Structures are given as C-alpha cells and as structure tokens.
PDB file of C-alpha atoms and ligand atoms in Angstrom:
ATOM      1  CA  UNK A 226      15.820  -3.234  42.135  1.00  0.00           C
ATOM      2  CA  UNK A 227      13.004  -2.295  39.908  1.00  0.00           C
ATOM      3  CA  UNK A 228      13.439  -1.476  36.283  1.00  0.00           C
ATOM      4  CA  UNK A 229      11.052   0.283  34.083  1.00  0.00           C
ATOM      5  CA  UNK A 230       9.760  -2.223  31.589  1.00  0.00           C
ATOM      6  CA  UNK A 231      10.288  -1.678  27.966  1.00  0.00           C
ATOM      7  CA  UNK A 232       7.042  -1.472  25.925  1.00  0.00           C
ATOM      8  CA  UNK A 233       7.055  -2.629  22.364  1.00  0.00           C
ATOM      9  CA  UNK A 234       3.983  -2.433  19.958  1.00  0.00           C
ATOM     10  CA  UNK A 235       3.883  -4.204  16.668  1.00  0.00           C
ATOM     11  CA  UNK A 236       1.763  -2.451  14.031  1.00  0.00           C
ATOM     12  CA  UNK A 237       0.367  -3.329  10.655  1.00  0.00           C
ATOM     13  CA  UNK A 238      -2.417  -2.088   8.596  1.00  0.00           C
ATOM     14  CA  UNK A 239      -5.155  -4.383   9.949  1.00  0.00           C
ATOM     15  CA  UNK A 240      -3.843  -6.066  12.950  1.00  0.00           C
ATOM     16  CA  UNK A 241      -5.219  -9.426  11.792  1.00  0.00           C
ATOM     17  CA  UNK A 242      -2.102 -10.786  10.024  1.00  0.00           C
ATOM     18  CA  UNK A 243       1.434  -9.391  10.421  1.00  0.00           C
ATOM     19  CA  UNK A 244       1.533  -7.462  13.664  1.00  0.00           C
ATOM     20  CA  UNK A 245      -0.256 -10.372  15.725  1.00  0.00           C
ATOM     21  CA  UNK A 246       2.436 -12.929  14.642  1.00  0.00           C
ATOM     22  CA  UNK A 247       5.133 -10.253  15.263  1.00  0.00           C
ATOM     23  CA  UNK A 248       3.638  -9.759  18.797  1.00  0.00           C
ATOM     24  CA  UNK A 249       3.382 -13.519  19.406  1.00  0.00           C
ATOM     25  CA  UNK A 250       7.165 -14.128  18.196  1.00  0.00           C
ATOM     26  CA  UNK A 251       8.509 -11.348  20.143  1.00  0.00           C
ATOM     27  CA  UNK A 252       6.569 -12.255  23.369  1.00  0.00           C
ATOM     28  CA  UNK A 253       7.915 -15.796  22.915  1.00  0.00           C
ATOM     29  CA  UNK A 254      11.555 -14.760  22.586  1.00  0.00           C
ATOM     30  CA  UNK A 255      10.962 -12.561  25.648  1.00  0.00           C
ATOM     31  CA  UNK A 256       9.669 -15.732  27.545  1.00  0.00           C
ATOM     32  CA  UNK A 257      12.407 -18.110  26.405  1.00  0.00           C
ATOM     33  CA  UNK A 258      15.029 -15.432  27.635  1.00  0.00           C
ATOM     34  CA  UNK A 259      13.067 -15.216  30.882  1.00  0.00           C
ATOM     35  CA  UNK A 260      12.421 -11.465  30.509  1.00  0.00           C
ATOM     36  CA  UNK A 261       8.750 -11.470  30.861  1.00  0.00           C
ATOM     37  CA  UNK A 262       9.058  -8.937  33.832  1.00  0.00           C
ATOM     38  CA  UNK A 263      11.053  -6.593  31.779  1.00  0.00           C
ATOM     39  CA  UNK A 264       8.828  -6.348  28.756  1.00  0.00           C
ATOM     40  CA  UNK A 265       5.355  -5.318  27.703  1.00  0.00           C
ATOM     41  CA  UNK A 266       4.389  -6.658  24.136  1.00  0.00           C
ATOM     42  CA  UNK A 267       1.266  -5.650  22.290  1.00  0.00           C
ATOM     43  CA  UNK A 268       0.021  -4.921  18.561  1.00  0.00           C
ATOM     44  CA  UNK A 269      -2.410  -2.487  16.919  1.00  0.00           C
ATOM     45  CA  UNK A 270      -3.676  -1.573  13.499  1.00  0.00           C
ATOM     46  CA  UNK A 271      -3.317   1.688  11.451  1.00  0.00           C
ATOM     47  CA  UNK A 272      -7.130   1.261  10.379  1.00  0.00           C
ATOM     48  CA  UNK A 273      -9.955   0.182  12.686  1.00  0.00           C
ATOM     49  CA  UNK A 274     -11.932  -1.996  10.023  1.00  0.00           C
ATOM     50  CA  UNK A 275     -11.051  -5.271  11.973  1.00  0.00           C
ATOM     51  CA  UNK A 276     -11.601  -3.933  15.419  1.00  0.00           C
ATOM     52  CA  UNK A 277     -12.385  -6.672  17.716  1.00  0.00           C
ATOM     53  CA  UNK A 278     -11.494  -9.514  15.288  1.00  0.00           C
ATOM     54  CA  UNK A 279      -9.507 -12.543  16.128  1.00  0.00           C
ATOM     55  CA  UNK A 280      -6.502 -12.780  13.509  1.00  0.00           C
ATOM     56  CA  UNK A 281      -7.265 -13.708  10.046  1.00  0.00           C
ATOM     57  CA  UNK A 282      -7.710 -17.476   9.828  1.00  0.00           C
ATOM     58  CA  UNK A 283      -4.131 -17.908   7.682  1.00  0.00           C
ATOM     59  CA  UNK A 284      -2.469 -15.977  10.434  1.00  0.00           C
ATOM     60  CA  UNK A 285      -3.953 -18.210  13.068  1.00  0.00           C
ATOM     61  CA  UNK A 286      -2.970 -21.316  11.240  1.00  0.00           C
ATOM     62  CA  UNK A 287       0.786 -19.926  11.130  1.00  0.00           C
ATOM     63  CA  UNK A 288       0.583 -19.198  14.922  1.00  0.00           C
ATOM     64  CA  UNK A 289      -0.971 -22.644  15.637  1.00  0.00           C
ATOM     65  CA  UNK A 290       1.594 -24.573  13.586  1.00  0.00           C
ATOM     66  CA  UNK A 291       4.510 -22.782  15.529  1.00  0.00           C
ATOM     67  CA  UNK A 292       2.905 -23.360  18.895  1.00  0.00           C
ATOM     68  CA  UNK A 293       1.531 -19.998  19.843  1.00  0.00           C
ATOM     69  CA  UNK A 294      -1.741 -19.879  21.850  1.00  0.00           C
ATOM     70  CA  UNK A 295      -2.645 -16.187  20.526  1.00  0.00           C
ATOM     71  CA  UNK A 296      -5.363 -14.746  22.423  1.00  0.00           C
ATOM     72  CA  UNK A 297      -5.422 -11.204  21.069  1.00  0.00           C
ATOM     73  CA  UNK A 298      -7.960  -9.121  19.062  1.00  0.00           C
ATOM     74  CA  UNK A 299      -7.596  -6.292  16.640  1.00  0.00           C
ATOM     75  CA  UNK A 300      -7.595  -2.678  17.855  1.00  0.00           C
ATOM     76  CA  UNK A 301      -6.618   0.458  16.304  1.00  0.00           C
ATOM     77  CA  UNK A 302      -3.574   2.296  17.567  1.00  0.00           C
ATOM     78  CA  UNK A 303      -4.326   5.346  19.737  1.00  0.00           C
ATOM     79  CA  UNK A 304      -2.717   8.532  20.784  1.00  0.00           C
ATOM     80  CA  UNK A 305      -2.102   6.861  24.144  1.00  0.00           C
ATOM     81  CA  UNK A 306      -0.028   4.424  22.523  1.00  0.00           C
ATOM     82  CA  UNK A 307       2.394   6.963  21.266  1.00  0.00           C
ATOM     83  CA  UNK A 308       2.588   8.121  24.922  1.00  0.00           C
ATOM     84  CA  UNK A 309       2.838   4.351  26.293  1.00  0.00           C
ATOM     85  CA  UNK A 310       5.238   2.335  23.967  1.00  0.00           C
ATOM     86  CA  UNK A 311       8.943   3.012  23.895  1.00  0.00           C
ATOM     87  CA  UNK A 312       9.152   1.140  20.485  1.00  0.00           C
ATOM     88  CA  UNK A 313       6.651   1.056  17.765  1.00  0.00           C
ATOM     89  CA  UNK A 314       7.328  -1.329  14.616  1.00  0.00           C
ATOM     90  CA  UNK A 315       5.860  -1.013  11.373  1.00  0.00           C
ATOM     91  CA  UNK A 316       6.040  -3.613   8.875  1.00  0.00           C
ATOM     92  CA  UNK A 317       6.150  -1.820   5.440  1.00  0.00           C
ATOM     93  CA  UNK A 318       6.952   1.818   4.323  1.00  0.00           C
ATOM     94  CA  UNK A 319       3.040   2.831   4.202  1.00  0.00           C
ATOM     95  CA  UNK A 320       3.063   1.872   7.875  1.00  0.00           C
ATOM     96  CA  UNK A 321       5.858   3.843   8.848  1.00  0.00           C
ATOM     97  CA  UNK A 322       4.490   7.021   6.931  1.00  0.00           C
ATOM     98  CA  UNK A 323       1.248   6.464   8.375  1.00  0.00           C
ATOM     99  CA  UNK A 324       2.786   6.102  11.790  1.00  0.00           C
ATOM    100  CA  UNK A 325       5.011   9.066  11.301  1.00  0.00           C
ATOM    101  CA  UNK A 326       1.872  11.128  10.258  1.00  0.00           C
ATOM    102  CA  UNK A 327       0.013   9.988  13.409  1.00  0.00           C
ATOM    103  CA  UNK A 328       2.609  10.416  15.940  1.00  0.00           C
ATOM    104  CA  UNK A 329       2.082  13.549  18.248  1.00  0.00           C
ATOM    105  CA  UNK A 330       4.948  15.880  18.607  1.00  0.00           C
ATOM    106  CA  UNK A 331       5.050  15.211  22.355  1.00  0.00           C
ATOM    107  CA  UNK A 332       5.710  11.529  21.741  1.00  0.00           C
ATOM    108  CA  UNK A 333       9.031  10.013  22.718  1.00  0.00           C
ATOM    109  CA  UNK A 334       8.161   6.540  21.040  1.00  0.00           C
ATOM    110  CA  UNK A 335      10.872   5.255  18.410  1.00  0.00           C
ATOM    111  CA  UNK A 336       9.390   4.340  15.229  1.00  0.00           C
ATOM    112  CA  UNK A 337      11.157   1.315  13.632  1.00  0.00           C
ATOM    113  CA  UNK A 338      10.613  -0.944  10.571  1.00  0.00           C
ATOM    114  CA  UNK A 339      10.665  -4.387  11.902  1.00  0.00           C
ATOM    115  CA  UNK A 340      12.409  -5.731   8.922  1.00  0.00           C
ATOM    116  CA  UNK A 341      15.329  -3.814   9.280  1.00  0.00           C
ATOM    117  CA  UNK A 342      16.210  -6.285  12.308  1.00  0.00           C
ATOM    118  CA  UNK A 343      17.459  -9.509  11.117  1.00  0.00           C
ATOM    119  CA  UNK A 344      16.118  -9.556   7.678  1.00  0.00           C
ATOM    120  CA  UNK A 345      18.447  -8.878   4.402  1.00  0.00           C
ATOM    121  CA  UNK A 346      18.194  -5.381   3.423  1.00  0.00           C
ATOM    122  CA  UNK A 347      16.601  -6.111   0.122  1.00  0.00           C
ATOM    123  CA  UNK A 348      13.886  -7.990   1.980  1.00  0.00           C
ATOM    124  CA  UNK A 349      13.398  -5.645   4.839  1.00  0.00           C
ATOM    125  CA  UNK A 350       9.648  -4.993   3.804  1.00  0.00           C
ATOM    126  CA  UNK A 351       7.124  -7.285   5.469  1.00  0.00           C
ATOM    127  CA  UNK A 352       4.548  -7.052   2.615  1.00  0.00           C
ATOM    128  CA  UNK A 353       0.598  -6.593   3.141  1.00  0.00           C
ATOM    129  CA  UNK A 354      -0.192 -10.253   2.882  1.00  0.00           C
ATOM    130  CA  UNK A 355      -4.077  -9.662   2.896  1.00  0.00           C
ATOM    131  CA  UNK A 356      -5.021 -10.114  -0.913  1.00  0.00           C
TER     132      UNK A 356
HETATM  133  P1  4NP B1593      -2.327  -6.980   8.163  1.00  0.00           P
HETATM  134  O1  4NP B1593      -3.155  -7.527   6.785  1.00  0.00           O
HETATM  135  O2  4NP B1593      -2.052  -5.297   7.995  1.00  0.00           O
HETATM  136  O3  4NP B1593      -0.999  -7.720   7.988  1.00  0.00           O
HETATM  137  O4  4NP B1593      -3.222  -7.290   9.249  1.00  0.00           O
HETATM  138  C1  4NP B1593      -4.277  -6.735   6.500  1.00  0.00           C
HETATM  139  C2  4NP B1593      -5.330  -7.135   6.724  1.00  0.00           C
HETATM  140  C3  4NP B1593      -6.472  -6.613   6.408  1.00  0.00           C
HETATM  141  C4  4NP B1593      -6.426  -5.488   5.350  1.00  0.00           C
HETATM  142  C5  4NP B1593      -5.299  -5.308   4.848  1.00  0.00           C
HETATM  143  C6  4NP B1593      -4.034  -5.910   5.350  1.00  0.00           C
HETATM  144  N1  4NP B1593      -7.679  -5.042   4.736  1.00  0.00           N
HETATM  145  O5  4NP B1593      -7.494  -4.226   3.831  1.00  0.00           O
HETATM  146  O6  4NP B1593      -8.748  -5.154   5.585  1.00  0.00           O
END
C-alpha cells in the first residue's frame, strides 16, 4: 500500500536559527520512529536576506552538540510551498501573521504555531533569538 507522504515546513524569520533546528529535531524524531518514508521535512524563511547561507554559528553549535548533522541552507518560503506542504509551522506571532498574509487563497496548508505543541501555554512563543 502506498500512502501519501505528510509534508512539514518549519518557518522562521531568517531560516538560520529557529527553523533549521526545528527541522533537524523533527527529522530526527521521524527517523527514530522509523517513519522516514512517511514524512517530508524542510524549513524556510519569511525574508530572503540570508538565502543560501548555512545556519547561524550559534544554531550550528546547538545542532552539533545535540548530534545533528544539518546540511540545509536558508531559502525564502514560496507560493509553491503553500501548495506542497500540509503543515507549515511558524515560531512566533509575527511569523504567523506574515504566513497568514502570504498564504494564497487556494492553499490547503495548515498554518500552526510550533510552540502550541508540547510547550506550556505561557511559553508557547519561540522568540526571535538573533539579536
Ligand atoms: P531566525 O533568526 O528567524 O530564527 O532564523 C533570525 C535570523 C536573522 C534575522 C532575524 C532573526 N535577521 O534580522 O537578519
């Protein structure tokens, strides 16, 4: 039996700190559950400013310390992502309002805030860590 893969996109402002870490952790959970054939995981930015860059050195340190060999490079979210991905997770309220504005009417993607899954309600915003 072939089942359609579920596609998850992690999004933050720059795609060099929060969303690459979220992508790596989600991917690693999928691998630990033996479900790599069932999920596609990627990440993207709201802004194109860091396009093509590796994650920020601080994020790379976190990834390395936790044993993730992250290979991705930053890219901005595109209209096509809103056609392709079933679930698009933002990190904070600004990401969510930007994503809601960018989402084409025809898109069936579910826009969700990552911190609403598994974090206490008063800590559900994954703040911009850059400055
Ligand atoms: P991220 O962090 O959204 O978690 O990747 C940021 C990275 C870059 C900038 C802001 C946030 N920036 O303004 O360049």
